[in-house]
Short mmCIF file of C-alpha atoms in Angstrom, two decimals:
data_model
loop_
_atom_site.label_atom_id
_atom_site.label_comp_id
_atom_site.label_asym_id
_atom_site.label_seq_id
_atom_site.Cartn_x
_atom_site.Cartn_y
_atom_site.Cartn_z
CA UNK A 27 0.09 -0.14 -0.02
CA UNK A 28 2.88 2.03 -0.08
CA UNK A 29 3.24 2.36 -2.85
CA UNK A 30 -0.23 3.78 -4.28
CA UNK A 31 -0.76 6.68 -2.65
CA UNK A 32 -4.23 7.53 -0.73
CA UNK A 33 -4.50 10.47 -4.25
CA UNK A 34 -3.90 8.53 -6.30
CA UNK A 35 -6.48 5.95 -5.64
CA UNK A 36 -9.03 8.46 -5.48
CA UNK A 37 -8.49 9.26 -8.85
CA UNK A 38 -9.11 5.62 -9.61
CA UNK A 39 -12.22 5.56 -8.03
CA UNK A 40 -13.14 8.93 -10.07
CA UNK A 41 -12.30 7.16 -13.73
CA UNK A 42 -14.23 4.14 -12.44
CA UNK A 43 -16.87 6.13 -11.58
CA UNK A 44 -17.08 8.21 -14.08
CA UNK A 45 -16.69 5.32 -17.31
CA UNK A 46 -19.98 3.40 -15.15
CA UNK A 47 -21.95 7.14 -15.19
CA UNK A 48 -20.96 6.73 -19.08
CA UNK A 49 -21.77 3.38 -19.62
CA UNK A 50 -24.91 4.32 -17.85
CA UNK A 51 -25.77 6.81 -20.18
CA UNK A 52 -24.67 5.06 -23.21
CA UNK A 53 -27.09 2.49 -22.70
CA UNK A 54 -30.43 5.24 -21.68
CA UNK A 55 -29.46 6.77 -24.67
CA UNK A 56 -29.69 3.59 -26.96
CA UNK A 57 -32.49 2.32 -25.07
CA UNK A 58 -34.48 6.44 -26.12
CA UNK A 59 -33.38 5.05 -29.51
CA UNK A 60 -35.67 2.28 -29.65
CA UNK A 61 -38.12 3.45 -27.74
CA UNK A 62 -39.06 6.41 -30.15
CA UNK A 63 -41.85 5.41 -32.41
CA UNK A 64 -41.65 8.41 -34.30
CA UNK A 65 -37.67 8.36 -35.51
CA UNK A 66 -37.67 5.76 -38.59
CA UNK A 67 -35.51 3.15 -38.67
CA UNK A 68 -32.64 4.20 -41.12
CA UNK A 69 -32.78 7.25 -38.82
CA UNK A 70 -32.61 4.80 -35.38
CA UNK A 71 -29.81 3.07 -37.25
CA UNK A 72 -27.42 6.02 -37.97
CA UNK A 73 -28.15 7.37 -34.26
CA UNK A 74 -26.65 4.15 -33.01
CA UNK A 75 -23.83 3.88 -35.79
CA UNK A 76 -22.50 7.30 -34.49
CA UNK A 77 -23.13 5.40 -30.80
CA UNK A 78 -20.54 2.82 -31.97
CA UNK A 79 -18.30 4.43 -33.37
CA UNK A 80 -17.70 7.33 -32.36
CA UNK A 81 -18.66 7.19 -28.73
CA UNK A 82 -17.58 9.78 -26.10
CA UNK A 83 -18.82 12.23 -28.71
CA UNK A 84 -22.09 10.73 -30.50
CA UNK A 85 -23.51 10.45 -26.87
CA UNK A 86 -22.79 13.76 -26.98
CA UNK A 87 -24.28 15.13 -29.46
CA UNK A 88 -26.69 13.25 -29.25
CA UNK A 89 -28.26 14.78 -25.57
CA UNK A 90 -27.80 17.90 -27.18
CA UNK A 91 -29.70 16.89 -30.42
CA UNK A 92 -32.47 14.66 -29.00
CA UNK A 93 -32.06 15.36 -25.07
CA UNK A 94 -34.99 17.42 -25.15
CA UNK A 95 -37.53 14.85 -26.85
CA UNK A 96 -36.60 12.06 -24.64
CA UNK A 97 -37.36 13.32 -22.00
CA UNK A 98 -40.82 13.85 -22.67
CA UNK A 99 -40.85 10.64 -24.27
CA UNK A 100 -39.70 9.85 -20.06
CA UNK A 101 -42.97 11.32 -19.62
CA UNK A 102 -45.51 10.15 -21.50
CA UNK A 103 -44.26 6.27 -20.45
CA UNK A 104 -44.88 6.80 -17.00
CA UNK A 105 -47.86 8.60 -17.42
CA UNK A 106 -48.98 5.96 -19.85
CA UNK A 107 -48.14 2.88 -16.80
CA UNK A 108 -49.46 4.52 -14.65
CA UNK A 109 -52.15 4.96 -16.88
CA UNK A 110 -52.73 1.38 -17.11
CA UNK A 111 -51.54 0.74 -13.50
CA UNK A 112 -54.85 2.48 -12.78
CA UNK A 113 -56.79 0.56 -14.75
CA UNK A 114 -55.51 -2.92 -13.77
CA UNK A 115 -56.70 -1.75 -9.77
CA UNK A 116 -60.05 -1.25 -11.30
CA UNK A 117 -60.40 -4.33 -13.18
CA UNK A 118 -59.15 -6.22 -10.19
CA UNK A 119 -61.24 -4.36 -7.46
CA UNK A 120 -64.33 -4.86 -10.04
CA UNK A 121 -65.48 -1.90 -10.32
CA UNK A 122 -64.56 -1.44 -14.38
CA UNK A 123 -65.72 2.46 -15.36
CA UNK A 124 -64.11 5.46 -13.55
CA UNK A 125 -67.19 6.04 -11.84
CA UNK A 126 -69.18 4.42 -10.05
CA UNK A 127 -73.19 3.70 -10.89
CA UNK A 128 -76.37 6.17 -9.69
CA UNK A 129 -77.54 2.69 -7.83
CA UNK A 130 -73.70 1.62 -5.98
CA UNK A 131 -74.94 5.39 -5.14
CA UNK A 132 -78.00 5.83 -3.52
CA UNK A 133 -76.78 2.64 -1.45
CA UNK A 134 -74.31 3.80 0.04
CA UNK A 135 -76.26 7.20 0.42
CA UNK A 136 -79.03 4.37 2.81
CA UNK A 137 -76.23 2.72 4.17
CA UNK A 138 -74.99 6.07 5.30
CA UNK A 139 -78.62 6.86 6.76
CA UNK A 140 -79.01 3.51 8.46
CA UNK A 141 -75.72 4.03 10.14
CA UNK A 142 -77.14 7.73 11.35
CA UNK A 143 -73.81 9.22 9.39
CA UNK A 144 -77.00 11.13 7.93
CA UNK A 145 -80.03 12.86 8.74
CA UNK A 146 -83.23 12.26 6.56
CA UNK A 147 -83.24 15.77 5.19
CA UNK A 148 -79.46 15.82 4.58
CA UNK A 149 -80.00 11.85 2.72
CA UNK A 150 -82.62 13.70 0.79
CA UNK A 151 -81.06 16.10 -0.84
CA UNK A 152 -77.90 13.77 -1.65
CA UNK A 153 -80.79 11.63 -3.51
CA UNK A 154 -81.93 14.51 -4.95
CA UNK A 155 -78.41 15.77 -6.45
CA UNK A 156 -77.53 12.29 -7.16
CA UNK A 157 -80.83 11.99 -8.93
CA UNK A 158 -80.91 15.22 -11.37
#
């Protein structure tokens, strides 16, 4: 350990960290290329060749040129996944529609009135509002 100073160890760890982060970024760019449905096959092939043959420059140019649309595709994918999850939960819970039916709402109001949570007047107003 005497022949490898602490500062050299620090620099080695920094370079390894930067190398790993660059690989992460490279895979992220390649994933984004194949996720983009608006770009044609030849354009994807061109970007892929640029990113693989000139890796550092290719990734940097890709982020400069297409970075904003990359973030928009991420947001759209997250929104689609959230919608699919909510639809799955609704389907699994047995409520396929987004809003419960009027019959279900009337039943809930009746249960609340029976439990004493609603007075007769509150029940009548809520029922009129629901049926209007």
